[in-house]
mmCIF file of C-alpha atoms in Angstrom:
data_model
loop_
_atom_site.group_PDB
_atom_site.id
_atom_site.type_symbol
_atom_site.label_atom_id
_atom_site.label_comp_id
_atom_site.label_asym_id
_atom_site.label_seq_id
_atom_site.Cartn_x
_atom_site.Cartn_y
_atom_site.Cartn_z
ATOM 1 C CA MET A 1 0.000 0.000 0.000
ATOM 2 C CA GLU A 2 1.445 3.351 -1.045
ATOM 3 C CA PHE A 3 1.580 6.163 1.509
ATOM 4 C CA VAL A 4 1.968 9.832 0.558
ATOM 5 C CA PRO A 5 2.497 12.161 3.559
ATOM 6 C CA CYS A 6 0.881 15.565 3.819
ATOM 7 C CA LEU A 7 2.388 17.955 6.377
ATOM 8 C CA THR A 8 -0.359 19.983 8.050
ATOM 9 C CA ARG A 9 -0.052 22.628 10.764
ATOM 10 C CA SER A 10 -3.151 23.638 12.711
ATOM 11 C CA VAL A 11 -4.152 25.143 16.055
ATOM 12 C CA GLU A 12 -6.700 23.462 18.330
ATOM 13 C CA GLY A 13 -7.563 25.009 21.661
ATOM 14 C CA GLY A 14 -4.606 27.356 21.413
ATOM 15 C CA ILE A 15 -2.176 24.434 20.909
ATOM 16 C CA GLU A 16 -0.317 23.962 17.618
ATOM 17 C CA ILE A 17 -0.562 20.533 16.028
ATOM 18 C CA ILE A 18 1.624 19.110 13.255
ATOM 19 C CA THR A 19 0.478 16.000 11.411
ATOM 20 C CA LEU A 20 1.522 13.943 8.384
ATOM 21 C CA GLY A 21 -1.743 12.105 7.769
ATOM 22 C CA HIS A 22 -0.715 8.729 9.189
ATOM 23 C CA PRO A 23 -1.714 7.616 12.705
ATOM 24 C CA LEU A 24 1.685 6.129 13.599
ATOM 25 C CA LEU A 25 3.627 9.112 12.302
ATOM 26 C CA ASP A 26 1.261 11.544 13.975
ATOM 27 C CA ASP A 27 1.630 9.709 17.279
ATOM 28 C CA TYR A 28 5.399 9.993 16.962
ATOM 29 C CA LEU A 29 5.189 13.720 16.205
ATOM 30 C CA ALA A 30 3.080 14.186 19.333
ATOM 31 C CA PHE A 31 5.760 12.253 21.222
ATOM 32 C CA VAL A 32 8.468 14.580 19.832
ATOM 33 C CA ALA A 33 6.416 17.699 20.558
ATOM 34 C CA ALA A 34 6.368 16.872 24.263
ATOM 35 C CA ARG A 35 10.151 16.556 24.399
ATOM 36 C CA ALA A 36 11.612 19.045 21.947
ATOM 37 C CA ARG A 37 11.420 22.659 20.866
ATOM 38 C CA ALA A 38 9.001 23.756 18.168
ATOM 39 C CA ASP A 39 11.802 24.163 15.611
ATOM 40 C CA THR A 40 13.039 20.613 16.236
ATOM 41 C CA TRP A 41 9.486 19.300 16.083
ATOM 42 C CA LEU A 42 8.881 20.942 12.705
ATOM 43 C CA ALA A 43 12.268 19.781 11.366
ATOM 44 C CA VAL A 44 11.503 16.159 12.298
ATOM 45 C CA ALA A 45 8.085 16.398 10.623
ATOM 46 C CA TYR A 46 9.624 17.770 7.427
ATOM 47 C CA ASP A 47 12.384 15.124 7.426
ATOM 48 C CA LEU A 48 9.809 12.337 7.729
ATOM 49 C CA LYS A 49 7.725 13.925 4.980
ATOM 50 C CA VAL A 50 10.735 13.919 2.640
ATOM 51 C CA PHE A 51 11.574 10.311 3.520
ATOM 52 C CA PHE A 52 8.116 8.839 2.988
ATOM 53 C CA GLU A 53 7.586 10.855 -0.183
ATOM 54 C CA ALA A 54 10.734 9.200 -1.551
ATOM 55 C CA VAL A 55 9.967 5.709 -0.231
ATOM 56 C CA GLY A 56 6.200 5.663 -0.828
ATOM 57 C CA LYS A 57 5.559 2.818 1.635
ATOM 58 C CA GLU A 58 3.802 2.220 4.906
ATOM 59 C CA PRO A 59 6.212 2.359 7.894
ATOM 60 C CA ALA A 60 5.947 -1.394 8.500
ATOM 61 C CA ALA A 61 6.891 -2.104 4.867
ATOM 62 C CA VAL A 62 10.129 -0.074 4.881
ATOM 63 C CA ARG A 63 13.295 -2.154 4.504
ATOM 64 C CA ARG A 64 17.001 -1.416 4.671
ATOM 65 C CA ALA A 65 17.197 -1.294 0.891
ATOM 66 C CA ASP A 66 14.720 1.599 0.987
ATOM 67 C CA VAL A 67 16.933 3.471 3.444
ATOM 68 C CA PHE A 68 20.022 3.043 1.259
ATOM 69 C CA ALA A 69 18.051 4.106 -1.827
ATOM 70 C CA PHE A 70 16.921 7.224 0.061
ATOM 71 C CA LEU A 71 20.524 8.070 0.989
ATOM 72 C CA ALA A 72 21.600 7.685 -2.643
ATOM 73 C CA ALA A 73 18.792 9.991 -3.785
ATOM 74 C CA GLN A 74 19.788 12.612 -1.207
ATOM 75 C CA ARG A 75 23.365 12.557 -2.461
ATOM 76 C CA ALA A 76 22.323 12.842 -6.115
ATOM 77 C CA PRO A 77 23.331 16.091 -7.913
ATOM 78 C CA ARG A 78 20.795 18.870 -7.561
ATOM 79 C CA ARG A 79 21.958 21.205 -10.352
ATOM 80 C CA GLY A 80 23.821 18.937 -12.736
ATOM 81 C CA GLU A 81 26.754 16.567 -12.490
ATOM 82 C CA THR A 82 29.361 19.333 -12.777
ATOM 83 C CA VAL A 83 27.852 21.803 -10.283
ATOM 84 C CA VAL A 84 29.100 21.495 -6.686
ATOM 85 C CA ARG A 85 29.115 23.687 -3.598
ATOM 86 C CA LEU A 86 32.315 25.546 -2.860
ATOM 87 C CA ASP A 87 31.985 24.783 0.868
ATOM 88 C CA ASP A 88 32.260 21.004 0.660
ATOM 89 C CA GLY A 89 32.581 20.053 -3.024
ATOM 90 C CA GLU A 90 29.330 18.054 -2.936
ATOM 91 C CA ALA A 91 26.744 18.050 -5.726
ATOM 92 C CA GLY A 92 23.870 16.750 -3.572
ATOM 93 C CA LEU A 93 22.525 17.830 -0.217
ATOM 94 C CA ALA A 94 24.971 18.747 2.534
ATOM 95 C CA ALA A 95 26.156 15.811 4.641
ATOM 96 C CA ARG A 96 24.791 17.420 7.804
ATOM 97 C CA THR A 97 21.327 17.709 6.241
ATOM 98 C CA ILE A 98 21.359 14.062 5.166
ATOM 99 C CA ALA A 99 22.596 12.977 8.613
ATOM 100 C CA ARG A 100 19.839 14.945 10.309
ATOM 101 C CA ARG A 101 17.168 13.391 8.112
ATOM 102 C CA LEU A 102 18.563 9.932 8.742
ATOM 103 C CA SER A 103 18.503 10.639 12.477
ATOM 104 C CA SER A 104 14.844 11.702 12.279
ATOM 105 C CA VAL A 105 13.952 8.493 10.433
ATOM 106 C CA ALA A 106 15.935 6.377 12.903
ATOM 107 C CA GLY A 107 14.128 8.040 15.809
ATOM 108 C CA LEU A 108 10.755 7.228 14.288
ATOM 109 C CA PHE A 109 11.519 3.539 13.776
ATOM 110 C CA ALA A 110 13.066 3.187 17.240
ATOM 111 C CA TYR A 111 9.791 4.559 18.631
ATOM 112 C CA LEU A 112 7.656 2.242 16.473
ATOM 113 C CA ALA A 113 9.714 -0.802 17.441
ATOM 114 C CA ALA A 114 9.409 0.080 21.137
ATOM 115 C CA ARG A 115 5.603 0.313 20.870
ATOM 116 C CA GLU A 116 5.289 -3.344 19.810
ATOM 117 C CA ASP A 117 1.911 -2.666 18.174
ATOM 118 C CA SER A 118 2.992 -0.924 14.976
ATOM 119 C CA GLY A 119 4.079 -3.878 12.883
ATOM 120 C CA VAL A 120 7.685 -2.668 13.107
ATOM 121 C CA HIS A 121 9.821 -5.155 15.032
ATOM 122 C CA ALA A 122 13.258 -3.715 14.276
ATOM 123 C CA SER A 123 14.524 -0.484 12.836
ATOM 124 C CA PRO A 124 15.457 -0.666 9.134
ATOM 125 C CA VAL A 125 18.003 2.118 9.700
ATOM 126 C CA PRO A 126 21.419 0.550 10.383
ATOM 127 C CA ARG A 127 23.726 2.345 12.791
ATOM 128 C CA GLY A 128 26.646 1.862 10.400
ATOM 129 C CA LEU A 129 28.535 -0.690 8.388
ATOM 130 C CA ALA A 130 30.624 -3.197 10.298
ATOM 131 C CA SER A 131 34.340 -2.927 9.533
ATOM 132 C CA ARG A 132 36.137 -4.974 12.181
ATOM 133 C CA ARG A 133 37.105 -8.565 11.550
ATOM 134 C CA PRO A 134 35.546 -11.426 13.512
ATOM 135 C CA GLY A 135 37.305 -12.123 16.779
ATOM 136 C CA ARG A 136 38.859 -8.666 17.079
ATOM 137 C CA ARG A 137 38.054 -6.228 19.827
ATOM 138 C CA GLY A 138 36.892 -2.684 19.250
ATOM 139 C CA ARG A 139 33.612 -1.230 18.154
ATOM 140 C CA GLY A 140 34.791 0.030 14.767
ATOM 141 C CA GLY A 141 32.308 0.608 11.972
ATOM 142 C CA VAL A 142 31.715 2.960 9.070
ATOM 143 C CA PRO A 143 28.975 5.577 9.530
ATOM 144 C CA LEU A 144 26.289 5.731 6.856
ATOM 145 C CA VAL A 145 26.858 9.474 6.544
ATOM 146 C CA ARG A 146 30.228 10.995 7.320
ATOM 147 C CA THR A 147 29.799 14.625 8.274
ATOM 148 C CA PRO A 148 32.809 16.928 7.935
ATOM 149 C CA ARG A 149 34.181 18.462 11.138
ATOM 150 C CA THR A 150 34.592 22.007 9.906
ATOM 151 C CA LEU A 151 35.444 25.033 12.020
ATOM 152 C CA PRO A 152 32.619 27.546 12.463
ATOM 153 C CA ARG A 153 32.930 30.968 10.883
ATOM 154 C CA ILE A 154 33.357 34.098 12.957
ATOM 155 C CA LEU A 155 33.304 37.843 12.321
ATOM 156 C CA ALA A 156 36.430 39.976 12.352
ATOM 157 C CA PRO A 157 36.468 43.016 14.702
ATOM 158 C CA ALA A 158 35.972 45.396 11.758
ATOM 159 C CA GLU A 159 32.975 43.364 10.572
ATOM 160 C CA VAL A 160 31.471 43.459 14.053
ATOM 161 C CA ASP A 161 31.812 47.253 14.150
ATOM 162 C CA ALA A 162 30.206 47.586 10.719
ATOM 163 C CA LEU A 163 27.298 45.325 11.698
ATOM 164 C CA LEU A 164 26.605 47.201 14.940
ATOM 165 C CA ALA A 165 26.711 50.528 13.106
ATOM 166 C CA ALA A 166 24.105 49.256 10.622
ATOM 167 C CA LEU A 167 21.515 48.398 13.295
ATOM 168 C CA ARG A 168 18.627 50.853 13.440
ATOM 169 C CA THR A 169 17.106 50.455 16.909
ATOM 170 C CA HIS A 170 18.229 49.944 20.492
ATOM 171 C CA ARG A 171 16.219 46.695 20.473
ATOM 172 C CA ASP A 172 18.187 45.354 17.524
ATOM 173 C CA ARG A 173 21.474 46.391 19.107
ATOM 174 C CA ALA A 174 20.554 44.700 22.395
ATOM 175 C CA MET A 175 19.653 41.446 20.639
ATOM 176 C CA VAL A 176 22.878 41.379 18.630
ATOM 177 C CA LEU A 177 24.971 42.201 21.702
ATOM 178 C CA ALA A 178 23.272 39.393 23.648
ATOM 179 C CA MET A 179 24.667 36.963 21.087
ATOM 180 C CA LEU A 180 27.946 38.764 20.519
ATOM 181 C CA LEU A 181 28.839 39.434 24.175
ATOM 182 C CA GLY A 182 26.873 36.726 25.995
ATOM 183 C CA GLY A 183 26.934 33.924 23.430
ATOM 184 C CA LEU A 184 23.168 33.386 23.531
ATOM 185 C CA ARG A 185 21.473 31.293 20.882
ATOM 186 C CA ARG A 186 18.756 32.874 18.767
ATOM 187 C CA CYS A 187 16.010 30.944 20.572
ATOM 188 C CA GLU A 188 17.478 32.008 23.929
ATOM 189 C CA VAL A 189 17.420 35.676 22.949
ATOM 190 C CA LEU A 190 13.793 35.444 21.844
ATOM 191 C CA GLY A 191 12.871 33.401 24.936
ATOM 192 C CA LEU A 192 14.201 35.954 27.426
ATOM 193 C CA GLY A 193 11.551 37.173 29.859
ATOM 194 C CA LEU A 194 11.596 40.428 31.786
ATOM 195 C CA ALA A 195 11.976 38.422 34.996
ATOM 196 C CA ASP A 196 15.095 36.732 33.558
ATOM 197 C CA VAL A 197 17.062 39.986 33.426
ATOM 198 C CA SER A 198 19.193 40.870 36.459
ATOM 199 C CA ALA A 199 20.648 44.248 35.527
ATOM 200 C CA GLY A 200 22.201 44.810 38.946
ATOM 201 C CA GLU A 201 24.241 41.603 38.745
ATOM 202 C CA ARG A 202 24.798 41.947 34.985
ATOM 203 C CA ARG A 203 23.395 38.461 34.449
ATOM 204 C CA LEU A 204 20.713 36.734 32.410
ATOM 205 C CA PHE A 205 18.809 33.632 33.436
ATOM 206 C CA ILE A 206 18.352 31.233 30.525
ATOM 207 C CA ALA A 207 15.231 29.317 31.444
ATOM 208 C CA GLU A 208 14.926 27.257 28.261
ATOM 209 C CA GLY A 209 18.373 26.408 26.958
ATOM 210 C CA LYS A 210 19.155 23.674 24.462
ATOM 211 C CA GLY A 211 18.191 20.256 25.779
ATOM 212 C CA GLY A 212 16.068 21.869 28.503
ATOM 213 C CA ARG A 213 19.182 22.944 30.434
ATOM 214 C CA GLN A 214 19.001 26.148 32.474
ATOM 215 C CA ARG A 215 21.985 28.386 33.190
ATOM 216 C CA ILE A 216 22.986 31.856 34.374
ATOM 217 C CA VAL A 217 24.983 33.910 31.875
ATOM 218 C CA PRO A 218 27.069 36.992 32.755
ATOM 219 C CA VAL A 219 27.014 39.652 30.025
ATOM 220 C CA SER A 220 29.011 42.825 29.445
ATOM 221 C CA PRO A 221 27.565 46.181 30.648
ATOM 222 C CA ARG A 222 27.417 47.246 26.985
ATOM 223 C CA PHE A 223 24.509 44.873 26.494
ATOM 224 C CA PHE A 224 22.633 46.171 29.532
ATOM 225 C CA ALA A 225 23.132 49.760 28.389
ATOM 226 C CA ALA A 226 21.516 48.959 25.026
ATOM 227 C CA LEU A 227 18.798 46.927 26.761
ATOM 228 C CA GLY A 228 18.011 49.834 29.086
ATOM 229 C CA ASP A 229 17.703 52.251 26.165
ATOM 230 C CA TYR A 230 15.307 49.834 24.465
ATOM 231 C CA LEU A 231 13.143 49.220 27.528
ATOM 232 C CA ASP A 232 12.972 52.912 28.391
ATOM 233 C CA GLY A 233 12.336 54.364 24.952
ATOM 234 C CA GLU A 234 11.151 51.740 22.453
ATOM 235 C CA ARG A 235 9.304 48.828 24.027
ATOM 236 C CA PRO A 236 5.522 49.484 23.961
ATOM 237 C CA ALA A 237 4.275 50.202 27.464
ATOM 238 C CA GLY A 238 1.108 48.174 26.958
ATOM 239 C CA ALA A 239 2.775 45.020 25.628
ATOM 240 C CA ALA A 240 0.742 42.030 26.765
ATOM 241 C CA THR A 241 3.713 39.660 26.834
ATOM 242 C CA GLY A 242 6.411 39.137 29.405
ATOM 243 C CA LYS A 243 9.019 38.491 26.714
ATOM 244 C CA VAL A 244 11.744 41.110 26.522
ATOM 245 C CA PHE A 245 11.948 41.564 22.763
ATOM 246 C CA VAL A 246 8.746 42.435 20.942
ATOM 247 C CA VAL A 247 7.599 43.814 17.587
ATOM 248 C CA LEU A 248 7.803 47.620 17.510
ATOM 249 C CA LYS A 249 5.589 48.470 14.509
ATOM 250 C CA GLY A 250 2.644 47.183 12.529
ATOM 251 C CA PRO A 251 -0.363 45.053 13.468
ATOM 252 C CA ARG A 252 1.765 42.769 15.687
ATOM 253 C CA ARG A 253 3.130 45.662 17.730
ATOM 254 C CA GLY A 254 3.781 44.546 21.301
ATOM 255 C CA GLN A 255 3.758 40.833 20.466
ATOM 256 C CA PRO A 256 6.860 38.632 20.895
ATOM 257 C CA LEU A 257 9.404 38.858 18.093
ATOM 258 C CA THR A 258 9.714 35.664 16.038
ATOM 259 C CA ALA A 259 12.795 33.850 14.759
ATOM 260 C CA ALA A 260 11.923 34.951 11.218
ATOM 261 C CA GLY A 261 11.692 38.545 12.442
ATOM 262 C CA LEU A 262 15.129 38.408 14.074
ATOM 263 C CA ASP A 263 16.650 36.835 10.956
ATOM 264 C CA GLU A 264 15.124 39.589 8.816
ATOM 265 C CA ILE A 265 16.606 42.265 11.094
ATOM 266 C CA LEU A 266 20.053 40.689 10.963
ATOM 267 C CA ASP A 267 19.919 40.166 7.192
ATOM 268 C CA GLY A 268 19.029 43.823 6.667
ATOM 269 C CA ALA A 269 21.876 45.006 8.886
ATOM 270 C CA ARG A 270 24.295 42.642 7.161
ATOM 271 C CA ALA A 271 23.340 44.000 3.739
ATOM 272 C CA ARG A 272 23.688 47.616 4.877
ATOM 273 C CA ALA A 273 27.081 46.820 6.419
ATOM 274 C CA GLY A 274 28.280 45.231 3.171
ATOM 275 C CA LEU A 275 29.041 41.864 4.787
ATOM 276 C CA ALA A 276 28.929 38.670 2.752
ATOM 277 C CA ARG A 277 27.569 36.650 5.664
ATOM 278 C CA ALA A 278 26.428 37.204 9.236
ATOM 279 C CA THR A 279 24.146 34.806 11.108
ATOM 280 C CA CYS A 280 23.016 34.515 14.702
ATOM 281 C CA HIS A 281 25.234 31.497 15.248
ATOM 282 C CA MET A 282 28.232 33.314 13.790
ATOM 283 C CA LEU A 283 27.747 35.975 16.463
ATOM 284 C CA ARG A 284 27.687 33.241 19.128
ATOM 285 C CA HIS A 285 30.859 31.647 17.748
ATOM 286 C CA THR A 286 32.550 35.046 17.625
ATOM 287 C CA CYS A 287 31.733 35.607 21.298
ATOM 288 C CA PHE A 288 33.343 32.393 22.528
ATOM 289 C CA THR A 289 36.354 32.751 20.261
ATOM 290 C CA ARG A 290 37.109 36.207 21.651
ATOM 291 C CA LEU A 291 36.625 34.957 25.220
ATOM 292 C CA ARG A 292 39.078 32.126 24.592
ATOM 293 C CA GLU A 293 41.594 34.533 23.065
ATOM 294 C CA ALA A 294 41.263 36.725 26.159
ATOM 295 C CA GLY A 295 42.300 33.770 28.334
ATOM 296 C CA MET A 296 38.923 32.497 29.598
ATOM 297 C CA ALA A 297 39.175 28.862 30.763
ATOM 298 C CA LEU A 298 37.614 26.259 28.495
ATOM 299 C CA GLU A 299 35.400 24.969 31.337
ATOM 300 C CA ALA A 300 34.095 28.493 31.913
ATOM 301 C CA ILE A 301 33.291 28.868 28.219
ATOM 302 C CA GLN A 302 31.465 25.531 28.365
ATOM 303 C CA ALA A 303 29.288 26.843 31.204
ATOM 304 C CA GLN A 304 28.693 30.137 29.396
ATOM 305 C CA ALA A 305 27.739 28.361 26.181
ATOM 306 C CA GLY A 306 25.506 25.773 27.819
ATOM 307 C CA HIS A 307 27.330 22.852 26.186
ATOM 308 C CA ALA A 308 26.534 19.418 27.619
ATOM 309 C CA SER A 309 29.975 18.140 26.608
ATOM 310 C CA ILE A 310 33.254 20.011 26.658
ATOM 311 C CA GLU A 311 34.047 18.400 23.300
ATOM 312 C CA SER A 312 31.634 20.897 21.768
ATOM 313 C CA THR A 313 33.641 23.706 23.332
ATOM 314 C CA ARG A 314 37.046 22.565 22.112
ATOM 315 C CA ILE A 315 36.496 24.059 18.664
ATOM 316 C CA TYR A 316 37.246 27.469 20.151
ATOM 317 C CA LEU A 317 40.787 26.332 20.894
ATOM 318 C CA HIS A 318 41.280 26.097 17.129
ATOM 319 C CA LEU A 319 39.487 29.346 16.339
ATOM 320 C CA ALA A 320 41.546 31.356 18.831
ATOM 321 C CA ASN A 321 44.576 31.662 16.554
ATOM 322 C CA GLY A 322 46.421 34.046 18.842
ATOM 323 C CA TRP A 323 46.110 31.699 21.800
ATOM 324 C CA LEU A 324 47.270 28.682 19.776
ATOM 325 C CA ALA A 325 50.241 30.584 18.333
ATOM 326 C CA GLY A 326 51.237 31.734 21.829
ATOM 327 C CA GLU A 327 51.048 28.209 23.228
ATOM 328 C CA HIS A 328 53.154 26.887 20.349
ATOM 329 C CA LEU A 329 55.763 29.628 20.808
ATOM 330 C CA ARG A 330 55.996 28.925 24.534
ATOM 331 C CA ALA A 331 56.475 25.182 23.937
ATOM 332 C CA ALA A 332 58.987 25.757 21.132
ATOM 333 C CA GLU A 333 61.049 28.056 23.329
ATOM 334 C CA ALA A 334 61.076 25.424 26.084
ATOM 335 C CA ILE A 335 62.243 22.757 23.633
ATOM 336 C CA ASP A 336 64.956 25.038 22.272
ATOM 337 C CA ALA A 337 66.139 25.809 25.799
ATOM 338 C CA GLN A 338 66.495 22.080 26.540
ATOM 339 C CA ALA A 339 68.287 21.345 23.281
ATOM 340 C CA GLY A 340 70.643 24.323 23.500
ATOM 341 C CA PRO A 341 73.275 22.911 25.920
ATOM 342 C CA ALA A 342 73.402 19.564 24.115
ATOM 343 C CA VAL A 343 73.994 21.278 20.773
ATOM 344 C CA THR A 344 76.770 23.391 22.333
ATOM 345 C CA ARG A 345 78.551 20.343 23.760
#
């Protein structure tokens, strides 16, 4: 039996609902909605839509061959055999996109297998291809999708100055500085409540961080100065929301600013500043790179960033070129000092 998904978003009783038109898939989306952010929920729904459009089968009829055929289709050239992206040299979708979609599909089938009433007894998504020989120790294995470990991009000091100069309101400046000086994620900036701001202590309380983790983030006085100017002179007095950052004009005046609204503000400032690229996450990466260059301990950066694992924080060791060059020079001088007497003798 062929199954064609249809992604539908609706609101019932003030609660948003996302469905794909299949009872098992819709149950899984409800399961995800209770455990993840709205953006993650929507991304999973779209990934499953893409998968079942390509496969065209009921969940219980999906086999491993279908998964491998889906991966091959995702890697197929999108704009001709000779057209590739400059970033990674790939003609198909980015490896990270394919890996995310595969993860969404794997999550669905793990859920269906755990239910024991879906007709799915084992996930058709393999964890990887075995590579070790029989009788040898070690986990080994080849991942189905190998994602490149690339360094994130950051803004140079001159680019930061140009971007800040291109912002038009105190609200916009405060939001950008929250990411640039505090390292907040876009969702964390938009999720800030008035009660989360401690101006006297120069701290922000992040109530809904990634993975549901809460943390307290110290931020430079420059951010609080811009925030004060916004709250005193721009934020509508009659705003019905407790969120800090709201829409300033139009029919949605006083309502919470959306992710699309923040992206539009940043894109406009980037264009006026003449920058080729500037995203919310680039501002976050720039913050932690500068903190590392200034000598902030890696564990402290981990706490500031809200990383669950310090491995996620180690990338800033590589981005902080000045710090790495200084460490190398110090070690090289120590080696030369030890070798000097031996060479003389």
